[in-house]
Coordinates of C-alpha atoms in Angstrom, one line a residue:
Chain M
X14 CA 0.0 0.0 0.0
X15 CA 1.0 3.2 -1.1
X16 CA 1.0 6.0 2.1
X17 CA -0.6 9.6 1.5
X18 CA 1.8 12.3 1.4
X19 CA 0.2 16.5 1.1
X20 CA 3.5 16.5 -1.8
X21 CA 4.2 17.2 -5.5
X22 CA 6.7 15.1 -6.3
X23 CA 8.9 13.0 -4.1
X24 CA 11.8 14.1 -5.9
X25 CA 11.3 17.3 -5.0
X26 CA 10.0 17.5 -1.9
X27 CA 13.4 18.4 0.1
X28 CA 13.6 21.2 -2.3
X29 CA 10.5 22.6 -2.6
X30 CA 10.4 22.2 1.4
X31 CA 13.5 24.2 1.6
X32 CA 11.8 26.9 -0.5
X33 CA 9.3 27.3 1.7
X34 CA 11.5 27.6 4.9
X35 CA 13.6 30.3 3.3
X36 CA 10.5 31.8 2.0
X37 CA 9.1 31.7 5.8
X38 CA 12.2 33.3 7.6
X39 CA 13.9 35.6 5.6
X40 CA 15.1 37.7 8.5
X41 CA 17.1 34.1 9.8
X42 CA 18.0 31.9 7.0
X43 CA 19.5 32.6 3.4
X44 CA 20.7 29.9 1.0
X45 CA 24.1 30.0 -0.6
X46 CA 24.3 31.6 -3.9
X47 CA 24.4 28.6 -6.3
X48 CA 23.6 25.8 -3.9
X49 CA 19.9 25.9 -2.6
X50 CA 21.5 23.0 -0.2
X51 CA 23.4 24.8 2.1
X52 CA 21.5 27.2 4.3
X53 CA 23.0 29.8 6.3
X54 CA 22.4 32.0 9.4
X55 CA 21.9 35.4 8.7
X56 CA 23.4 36.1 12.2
X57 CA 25.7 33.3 12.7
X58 CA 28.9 33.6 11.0
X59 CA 31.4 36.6 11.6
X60 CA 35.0 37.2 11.9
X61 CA 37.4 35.6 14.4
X62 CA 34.2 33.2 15.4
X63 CA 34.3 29.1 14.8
X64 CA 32.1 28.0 12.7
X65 CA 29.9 25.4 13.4
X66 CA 28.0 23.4 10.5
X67 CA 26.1 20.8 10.9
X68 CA 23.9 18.2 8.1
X69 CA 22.9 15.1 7.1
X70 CA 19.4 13.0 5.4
X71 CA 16.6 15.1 5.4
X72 CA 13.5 13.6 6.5
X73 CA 14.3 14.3 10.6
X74 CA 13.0 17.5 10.7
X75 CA 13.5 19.8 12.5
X76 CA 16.8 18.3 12.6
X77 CA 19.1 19.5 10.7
X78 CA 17.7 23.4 9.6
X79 CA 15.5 23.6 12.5
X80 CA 19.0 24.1 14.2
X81 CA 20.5 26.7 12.1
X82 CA 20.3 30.5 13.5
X83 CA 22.7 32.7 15.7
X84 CA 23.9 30.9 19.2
X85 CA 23.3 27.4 17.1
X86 CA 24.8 26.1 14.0
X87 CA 25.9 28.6 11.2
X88 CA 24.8 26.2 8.3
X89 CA 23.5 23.2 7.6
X90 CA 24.0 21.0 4.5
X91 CA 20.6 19.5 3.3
X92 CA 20.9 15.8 2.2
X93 CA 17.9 13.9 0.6
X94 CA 15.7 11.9 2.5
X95 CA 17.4 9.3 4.6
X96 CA 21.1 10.1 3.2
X97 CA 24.0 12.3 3.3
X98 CA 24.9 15.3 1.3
X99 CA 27.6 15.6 -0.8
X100 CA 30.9 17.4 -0.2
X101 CA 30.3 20.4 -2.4
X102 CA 27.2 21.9 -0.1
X103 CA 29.1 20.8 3.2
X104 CA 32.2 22.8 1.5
X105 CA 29.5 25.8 0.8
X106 CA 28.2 25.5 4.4
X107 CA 32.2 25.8 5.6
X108 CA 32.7 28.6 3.2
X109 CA 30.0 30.2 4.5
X110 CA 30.9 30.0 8.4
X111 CA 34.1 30.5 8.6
X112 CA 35.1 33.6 10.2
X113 CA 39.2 32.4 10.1
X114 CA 38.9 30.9 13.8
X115 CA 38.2 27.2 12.5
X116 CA 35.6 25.7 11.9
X117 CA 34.2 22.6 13.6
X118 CA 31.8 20.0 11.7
X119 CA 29.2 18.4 14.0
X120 CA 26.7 15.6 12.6
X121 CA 25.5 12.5 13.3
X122 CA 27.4 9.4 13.2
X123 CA 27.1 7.2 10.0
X124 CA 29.0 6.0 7.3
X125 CA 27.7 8.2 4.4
X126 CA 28.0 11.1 6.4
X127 CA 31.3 10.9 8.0
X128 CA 32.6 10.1 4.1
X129 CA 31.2 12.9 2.7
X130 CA 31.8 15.7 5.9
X131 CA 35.5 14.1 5.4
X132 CA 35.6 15.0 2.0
X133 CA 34.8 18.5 2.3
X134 CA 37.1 18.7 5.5
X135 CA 40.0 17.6 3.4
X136 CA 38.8 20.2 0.0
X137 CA 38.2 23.2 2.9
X138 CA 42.0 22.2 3.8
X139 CA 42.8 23.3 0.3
X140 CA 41.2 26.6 0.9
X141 CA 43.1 26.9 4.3
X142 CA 40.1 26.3 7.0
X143 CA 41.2 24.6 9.6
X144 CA 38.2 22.3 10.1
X145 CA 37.8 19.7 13.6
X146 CA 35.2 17.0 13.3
X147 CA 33.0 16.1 16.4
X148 CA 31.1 12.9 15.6
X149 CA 27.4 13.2 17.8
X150 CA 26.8 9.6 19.1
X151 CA 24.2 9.7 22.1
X152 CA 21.9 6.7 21.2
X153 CA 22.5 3.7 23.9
X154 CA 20.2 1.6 21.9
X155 CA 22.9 1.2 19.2
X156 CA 26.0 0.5 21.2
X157 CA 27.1 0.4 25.1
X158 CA 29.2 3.7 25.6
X159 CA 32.3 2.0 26.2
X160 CA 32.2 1.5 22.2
X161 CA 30.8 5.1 21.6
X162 CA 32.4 5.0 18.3
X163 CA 29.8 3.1 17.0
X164 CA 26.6 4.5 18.4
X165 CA 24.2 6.9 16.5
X166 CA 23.7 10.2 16.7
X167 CA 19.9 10.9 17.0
X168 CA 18.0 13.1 19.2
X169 CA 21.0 14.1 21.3
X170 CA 21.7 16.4 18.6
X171 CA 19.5 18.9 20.2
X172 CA 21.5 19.3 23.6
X173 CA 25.4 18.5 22.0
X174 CA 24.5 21.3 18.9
X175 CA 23.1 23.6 21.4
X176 CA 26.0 23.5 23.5
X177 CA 28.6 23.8 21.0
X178 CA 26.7 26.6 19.4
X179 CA 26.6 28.1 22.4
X180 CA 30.1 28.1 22.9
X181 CA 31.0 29.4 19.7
X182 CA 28.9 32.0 19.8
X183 CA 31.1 33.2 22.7
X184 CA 33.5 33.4 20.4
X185 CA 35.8 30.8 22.3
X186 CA 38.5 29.9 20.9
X187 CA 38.3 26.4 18.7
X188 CA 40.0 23.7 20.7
X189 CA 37.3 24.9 23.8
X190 CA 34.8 25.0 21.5
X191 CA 35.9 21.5 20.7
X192 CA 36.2 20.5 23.7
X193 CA 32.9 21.8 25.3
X194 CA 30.8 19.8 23.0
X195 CA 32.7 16.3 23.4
X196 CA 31.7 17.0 26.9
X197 CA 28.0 17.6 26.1
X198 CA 28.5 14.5 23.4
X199 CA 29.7 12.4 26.4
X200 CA 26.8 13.7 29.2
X201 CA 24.5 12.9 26.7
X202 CA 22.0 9.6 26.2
X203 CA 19.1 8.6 24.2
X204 CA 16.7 6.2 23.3
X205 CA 14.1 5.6 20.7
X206 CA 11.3 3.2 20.4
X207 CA 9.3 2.9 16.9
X208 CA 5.3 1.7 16.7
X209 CA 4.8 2.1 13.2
X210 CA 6.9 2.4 10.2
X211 CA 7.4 5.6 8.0
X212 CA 7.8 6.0 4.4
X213 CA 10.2 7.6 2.3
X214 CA 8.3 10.4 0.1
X215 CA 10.0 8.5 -3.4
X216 CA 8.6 5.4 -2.6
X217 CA 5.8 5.8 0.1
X218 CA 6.1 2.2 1.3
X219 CA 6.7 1.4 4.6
X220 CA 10.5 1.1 5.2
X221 CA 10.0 -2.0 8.2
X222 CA 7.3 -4.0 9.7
X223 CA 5.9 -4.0 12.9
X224 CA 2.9 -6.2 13.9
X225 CA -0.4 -4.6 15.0
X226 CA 0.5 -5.0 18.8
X227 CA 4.1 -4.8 18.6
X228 CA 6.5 -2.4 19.2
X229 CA 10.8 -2.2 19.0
X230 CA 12.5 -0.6 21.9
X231 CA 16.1 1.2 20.4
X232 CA 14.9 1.3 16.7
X233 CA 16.9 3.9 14.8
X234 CA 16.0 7.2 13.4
X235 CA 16.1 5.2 9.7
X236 CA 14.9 1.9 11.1
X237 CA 17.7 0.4 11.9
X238 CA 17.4 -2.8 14.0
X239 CA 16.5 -2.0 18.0
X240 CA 17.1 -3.8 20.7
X241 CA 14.3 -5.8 22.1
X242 CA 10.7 -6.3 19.9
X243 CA 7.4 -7.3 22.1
X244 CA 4.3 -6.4 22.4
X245 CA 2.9 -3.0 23.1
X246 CA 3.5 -1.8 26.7
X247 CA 2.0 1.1 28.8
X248 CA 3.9 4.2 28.7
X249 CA 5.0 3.8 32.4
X250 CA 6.7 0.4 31.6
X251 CA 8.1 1.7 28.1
X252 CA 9.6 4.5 30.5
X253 CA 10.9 2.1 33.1
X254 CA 12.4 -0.2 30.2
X255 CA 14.3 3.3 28.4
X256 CA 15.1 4.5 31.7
X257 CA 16.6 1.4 33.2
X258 CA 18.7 1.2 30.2
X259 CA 19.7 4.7 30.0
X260 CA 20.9 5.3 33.5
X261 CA 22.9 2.2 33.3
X262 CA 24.9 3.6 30.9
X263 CA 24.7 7.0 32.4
X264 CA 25.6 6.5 36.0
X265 CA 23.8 9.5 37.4
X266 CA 25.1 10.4 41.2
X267 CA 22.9 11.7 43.7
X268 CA 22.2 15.6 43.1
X269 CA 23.6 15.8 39.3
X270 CA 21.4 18.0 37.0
X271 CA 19.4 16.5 33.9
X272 CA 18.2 18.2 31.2
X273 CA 15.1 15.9 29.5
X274 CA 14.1 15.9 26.0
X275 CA 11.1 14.0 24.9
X276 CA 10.8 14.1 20.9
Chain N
X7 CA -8.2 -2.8 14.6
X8 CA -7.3 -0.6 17.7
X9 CA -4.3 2.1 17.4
X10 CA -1.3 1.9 19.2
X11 CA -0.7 5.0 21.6
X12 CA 1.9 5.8 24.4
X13 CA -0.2 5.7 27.1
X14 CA -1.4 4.1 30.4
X15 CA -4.8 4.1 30.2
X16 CA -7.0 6.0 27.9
X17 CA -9.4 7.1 30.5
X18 CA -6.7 8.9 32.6
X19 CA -4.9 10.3 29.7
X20 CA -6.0 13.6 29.8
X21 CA -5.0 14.0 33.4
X22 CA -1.9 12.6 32.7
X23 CA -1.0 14.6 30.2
X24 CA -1.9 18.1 32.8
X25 CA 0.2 16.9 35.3
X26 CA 3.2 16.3 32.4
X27 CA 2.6 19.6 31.8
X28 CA 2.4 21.6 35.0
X29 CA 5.5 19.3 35.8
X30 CA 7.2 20.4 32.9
X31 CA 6.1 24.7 33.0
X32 CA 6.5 25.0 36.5
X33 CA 7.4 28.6 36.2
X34 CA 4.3 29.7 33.7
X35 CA 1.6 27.7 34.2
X36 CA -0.4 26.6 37.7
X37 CA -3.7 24.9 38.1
X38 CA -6.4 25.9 40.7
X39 CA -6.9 24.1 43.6
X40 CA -9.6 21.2 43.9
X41 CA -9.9 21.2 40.1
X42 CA -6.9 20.1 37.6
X43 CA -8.4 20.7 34.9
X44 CA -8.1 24.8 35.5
X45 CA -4.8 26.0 34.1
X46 CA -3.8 29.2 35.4
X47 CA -1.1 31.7 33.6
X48 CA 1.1 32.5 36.5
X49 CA 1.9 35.8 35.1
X50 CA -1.7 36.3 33.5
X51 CA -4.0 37.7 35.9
X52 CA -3.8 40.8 37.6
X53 CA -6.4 43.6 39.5
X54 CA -7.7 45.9 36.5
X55 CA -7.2 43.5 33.6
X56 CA -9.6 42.2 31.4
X57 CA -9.4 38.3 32.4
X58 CA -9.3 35.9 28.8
X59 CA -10.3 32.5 29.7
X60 CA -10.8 29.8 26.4
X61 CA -11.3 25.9 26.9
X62 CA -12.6 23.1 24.9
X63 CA -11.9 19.7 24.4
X64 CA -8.8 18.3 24.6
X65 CA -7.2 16.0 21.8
X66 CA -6.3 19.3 19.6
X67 CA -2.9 20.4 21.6
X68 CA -1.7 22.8 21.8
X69 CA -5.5 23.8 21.3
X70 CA -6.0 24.9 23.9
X71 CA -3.2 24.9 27.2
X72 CA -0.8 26.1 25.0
X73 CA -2.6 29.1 24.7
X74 CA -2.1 30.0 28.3
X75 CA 0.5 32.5 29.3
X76 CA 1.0 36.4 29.7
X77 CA -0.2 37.9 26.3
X78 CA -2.5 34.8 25.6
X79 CA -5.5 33.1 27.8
X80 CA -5.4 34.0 31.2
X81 CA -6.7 29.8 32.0
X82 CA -7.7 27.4 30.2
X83 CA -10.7 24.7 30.9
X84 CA -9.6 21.2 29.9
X85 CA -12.6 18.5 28.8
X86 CA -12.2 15.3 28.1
X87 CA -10.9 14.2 24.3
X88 CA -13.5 16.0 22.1
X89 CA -15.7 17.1 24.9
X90 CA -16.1 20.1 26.8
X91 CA -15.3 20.9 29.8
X92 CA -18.4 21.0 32.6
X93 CA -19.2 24.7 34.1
X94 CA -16.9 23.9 37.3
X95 CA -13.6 23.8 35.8
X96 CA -14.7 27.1 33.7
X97 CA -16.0 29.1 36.4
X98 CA -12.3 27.9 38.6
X99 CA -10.6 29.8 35.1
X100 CA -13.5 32.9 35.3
X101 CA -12.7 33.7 39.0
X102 CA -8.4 33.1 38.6
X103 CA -8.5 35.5 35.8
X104 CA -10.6 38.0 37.0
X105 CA -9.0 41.3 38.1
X106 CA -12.6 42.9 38.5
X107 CA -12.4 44.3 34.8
X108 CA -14.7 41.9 33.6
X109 CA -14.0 38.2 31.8
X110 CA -13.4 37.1 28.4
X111 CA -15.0 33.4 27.0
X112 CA -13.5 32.5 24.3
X113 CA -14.1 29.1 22.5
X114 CA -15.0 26.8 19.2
X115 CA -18.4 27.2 18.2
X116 CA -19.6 23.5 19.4
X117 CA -22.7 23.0 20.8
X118 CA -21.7 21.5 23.9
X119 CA -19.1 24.0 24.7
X120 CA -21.6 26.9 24.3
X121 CA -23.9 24.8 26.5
X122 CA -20.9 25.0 29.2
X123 CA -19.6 27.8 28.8
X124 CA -23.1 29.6 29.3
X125 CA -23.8 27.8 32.3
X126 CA -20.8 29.1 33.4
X127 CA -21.2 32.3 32.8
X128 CA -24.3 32.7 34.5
X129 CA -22.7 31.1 37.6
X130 CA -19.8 33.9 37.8
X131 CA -22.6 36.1 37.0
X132 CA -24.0 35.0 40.3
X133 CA -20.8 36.3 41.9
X134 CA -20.5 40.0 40.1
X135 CA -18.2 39.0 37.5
X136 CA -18.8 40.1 34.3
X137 CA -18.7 37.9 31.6
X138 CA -18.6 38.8 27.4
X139 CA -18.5 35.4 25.3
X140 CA -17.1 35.3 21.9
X141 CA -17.1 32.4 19.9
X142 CA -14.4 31.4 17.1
X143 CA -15.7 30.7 13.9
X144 CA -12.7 30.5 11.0
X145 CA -13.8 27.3 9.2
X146 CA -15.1 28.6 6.0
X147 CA -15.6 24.8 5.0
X148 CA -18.1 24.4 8.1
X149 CA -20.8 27.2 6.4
X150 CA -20.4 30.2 4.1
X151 CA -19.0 33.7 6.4
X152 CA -22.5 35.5 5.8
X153 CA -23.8 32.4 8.1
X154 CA -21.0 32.9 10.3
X155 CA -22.9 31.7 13.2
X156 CA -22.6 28.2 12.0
X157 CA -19.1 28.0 11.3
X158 CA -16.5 26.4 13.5
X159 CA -13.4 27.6 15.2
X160 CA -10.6 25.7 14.3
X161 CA -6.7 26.8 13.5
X162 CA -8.0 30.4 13.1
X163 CA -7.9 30.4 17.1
X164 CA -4.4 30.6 17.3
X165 CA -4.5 34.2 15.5
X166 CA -8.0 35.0 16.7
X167 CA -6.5 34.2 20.8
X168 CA -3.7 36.4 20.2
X169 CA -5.4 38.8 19.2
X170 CA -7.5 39.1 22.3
X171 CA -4.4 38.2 23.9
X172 CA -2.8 41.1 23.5
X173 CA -5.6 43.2 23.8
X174 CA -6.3 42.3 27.3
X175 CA -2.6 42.3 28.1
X176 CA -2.6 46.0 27.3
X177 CA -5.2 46.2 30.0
X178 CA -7.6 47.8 27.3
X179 CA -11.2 48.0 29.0
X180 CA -13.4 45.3 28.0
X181 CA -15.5 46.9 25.4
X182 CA -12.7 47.2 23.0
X183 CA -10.7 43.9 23.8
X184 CA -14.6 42.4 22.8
X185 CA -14.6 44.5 19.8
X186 CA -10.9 43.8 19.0
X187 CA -11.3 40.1 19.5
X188 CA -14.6 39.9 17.0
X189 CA -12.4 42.4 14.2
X190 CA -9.8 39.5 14.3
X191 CA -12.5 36.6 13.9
X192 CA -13.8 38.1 11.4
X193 CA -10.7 38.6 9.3
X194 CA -9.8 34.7 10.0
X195 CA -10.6 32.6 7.3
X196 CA -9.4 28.9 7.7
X197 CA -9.9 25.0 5.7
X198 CA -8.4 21.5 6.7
X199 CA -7.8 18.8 5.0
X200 CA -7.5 14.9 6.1
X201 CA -6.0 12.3 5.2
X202 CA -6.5 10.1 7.7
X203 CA -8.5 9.3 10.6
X204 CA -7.7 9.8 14.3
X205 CA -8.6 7.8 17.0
X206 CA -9.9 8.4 20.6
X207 CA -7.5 7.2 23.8
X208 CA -10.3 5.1 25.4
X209 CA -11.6 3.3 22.3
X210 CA -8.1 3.4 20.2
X211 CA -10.4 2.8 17.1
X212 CA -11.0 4.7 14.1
X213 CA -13.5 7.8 14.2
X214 CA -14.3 7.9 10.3
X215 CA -13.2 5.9 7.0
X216 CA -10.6 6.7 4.4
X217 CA -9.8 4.6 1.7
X218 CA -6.1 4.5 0.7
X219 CA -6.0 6.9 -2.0
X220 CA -8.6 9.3 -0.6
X221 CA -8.6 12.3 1.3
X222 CA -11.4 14.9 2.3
X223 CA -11.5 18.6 2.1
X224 CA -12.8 20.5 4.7
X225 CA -12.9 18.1 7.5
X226 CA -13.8 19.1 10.9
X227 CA -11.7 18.8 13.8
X228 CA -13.5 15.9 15.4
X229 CA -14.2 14.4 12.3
X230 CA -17.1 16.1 11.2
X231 CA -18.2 15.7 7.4
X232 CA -16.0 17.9 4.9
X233 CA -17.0 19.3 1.7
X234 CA -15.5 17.5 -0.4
X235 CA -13.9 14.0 -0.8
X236 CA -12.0 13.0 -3.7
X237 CA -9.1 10.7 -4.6
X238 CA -5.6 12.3 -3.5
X239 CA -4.1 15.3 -5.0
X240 CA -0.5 17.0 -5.2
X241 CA -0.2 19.7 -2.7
X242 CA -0.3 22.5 -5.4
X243 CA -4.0 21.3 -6.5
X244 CA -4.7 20.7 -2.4
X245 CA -3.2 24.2 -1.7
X246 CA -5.0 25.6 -4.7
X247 CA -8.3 24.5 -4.0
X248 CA -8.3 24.9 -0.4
X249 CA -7.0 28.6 -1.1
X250 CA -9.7 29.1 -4.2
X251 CA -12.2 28.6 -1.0
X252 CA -10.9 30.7 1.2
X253 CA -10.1 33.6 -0.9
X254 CA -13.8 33.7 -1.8
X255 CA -15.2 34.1 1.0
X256 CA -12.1 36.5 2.5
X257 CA -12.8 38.7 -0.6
X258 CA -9.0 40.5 0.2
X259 CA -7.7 43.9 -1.4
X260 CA -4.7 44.1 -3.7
X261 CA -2.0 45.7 -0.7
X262 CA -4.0 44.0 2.2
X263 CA -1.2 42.6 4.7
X264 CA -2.2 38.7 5.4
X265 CA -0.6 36.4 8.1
X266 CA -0.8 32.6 7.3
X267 CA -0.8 29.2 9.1
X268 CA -0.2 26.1 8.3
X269 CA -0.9 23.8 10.6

């Protein structure tokens, strides 16, 4: 079965959805001339200030534009749904942040994204920006921490960007900047758990299968395999179940602040 | 087939939900005591200003607690999914927003609300507060704008509150926060469109049909009939006709200034 989408054409919709963005804030967010994927702060970048950008897949929104504006990211390069951009709008969105203090690329970690972000790391060394690379990976689900390497980066981005932004914004030098969001990276821990499927706007077909009771604790934010399948639980004991799972990887002592996010 | 939701138990999900949110807004948002489902702007209400209290049904969030704050609703009455509120809760918001300057109601045009809201007008009435009632009516799907009467109040609230909002915030005397509230419903002009069903906590089952390649234009927020149903469309031809609709019955001026939601 095909799912119902309010689009035009599926090939167009990250595009035409970027339109309407910039459209919508003109006063925040401009494109870069000659590459409608790379969209830019209006107040982000400026001299002697790192540069953060940020990017990946569309089809996580508001992740990765929702996060673009002053105090946040500088740019972000727009992928299509479910995959990474290519070098030349990551190189736009590094051409367009740099302020000649660095500038630090922050995105989730997968394999098409870290290939491409490296790519345009390596042409921006060409052009003489010094560019650091801070891999988000918060998601417990997809790894224990003590392999943090391999875990995703999911809705974690929210807190790690925020901080880093934060810090560059203060117009810290690059290795704090750096610094200060590997610590937010490291504070930070998420989990996911999927009841129905989505689809991808090109195909609208469902990208897994889950039963009409089930539900998968972990899944990933492009269904990737979870941890543990069953049946449908109450909220409280889908809490308890993230929870448990989160704090044992956390180690929370008695009196430490938490920030919570639920998406 | 029942629907899978994150809850605990579809009759206590409303309440639930409140106490999620007081939890969460500590600092902006308060309920009254003996009755939870009052919520109170903690920096709404004060002696000389025109009180703005709205309610409905809940199942439409942000509709209608998110409305609460300074420059919104002073409090909010919550009912049940898709039912009002009884005349307790609503007389609890009348006498926490009154600062003796008289009360605003302010609500969808359903019968049951009206029912409600009336009975609890009359009983703050009984205590020498003065109550105006205003009724949102945006849906130009529901009835044509010369039978405005019959027209629900849907999205448009969000511009039609704000309105009010503001007017009450700039402790303007109740005459002309009234008269500003009714200029801004009648410049709201709104349509939906569905694609899908929704389903109701306590029976997780379907509230209408849709086959797989229809949708309906003009549906009601609870369901009710739209004006159209057809076989899906791009969103240019949705966005067209819905705006061919509107535009007729708003009847606008080459230079007029419009603000629009999409929702």
């Amino acid at each position: 079965m095909l799912t119902k989408k309010i689009i035009n054409d599926g090939n167009y919709a990250v595009d035409e959805m970027l339109d309407g963005i910039i459209a919508a804030h003109p006063r925040f967010l401009r494109r870069v001339d000659g590459n409608p994927r790379s969209i830019v702060a209006l107040d982000g970048p400026r001299p002697g200030k790192v540069g953060l950008v940020i990017g990946g897949g569309s089809g996580h929104e508001p992740t990765f534009l929702g996060f673009v504006g002053k105090g946040l990211a500088d740019a972000a390069a727009i992928g299509n749904v479910f995959a990474s951009p290519p070098p030349e709008p990551i190189l736009e969105c590094t051409k367009a942040a740099n302020g000649g203090a660095g500038v630090l690329f922050m995105y989730g970690n997968y394999a098409g994204d870290v290939m491409n972000f490296d790519m345009a790391a390596e042409m921006a060394g060409m052009e003489d920006i010094e560019v650091r690379t801070m891999l988000t990976m918060d998601d417990v689900a997809s790894a224990p921490r003590d392999r943090q390497n391999t875990q995703r980066g999911v809705a974690g981005n929210f807190f790690i960007f925020k901080a880093a932004g934060a810090a560059c914004d203060l117009m810290l030098p690059i290795d704090e900047c750096e610094r200060l969001a590997r610590k937010a990276n490291d504070h930070t821990f998420t989990m996911g758990v999927a009841l129905n499927p989505c689809s991808l706007p090109q195909t609208r077909r469902y990208n897994f299968d889950l039963g009409p009771d089930e539900m998968e604790i972990g899944m990933g934010i492009h269904g990737e395999s979870g941890i543990a399948r069953g049946t449908m639980k109450s909220a409280n004991e889908i809490v308890d179940d993230m929870l448990d799972r989160i704090l044992a990887e956390m180690s929370p002592q008695r009196g430490d602040s938490v920030a919570v996010l639920i998406n």
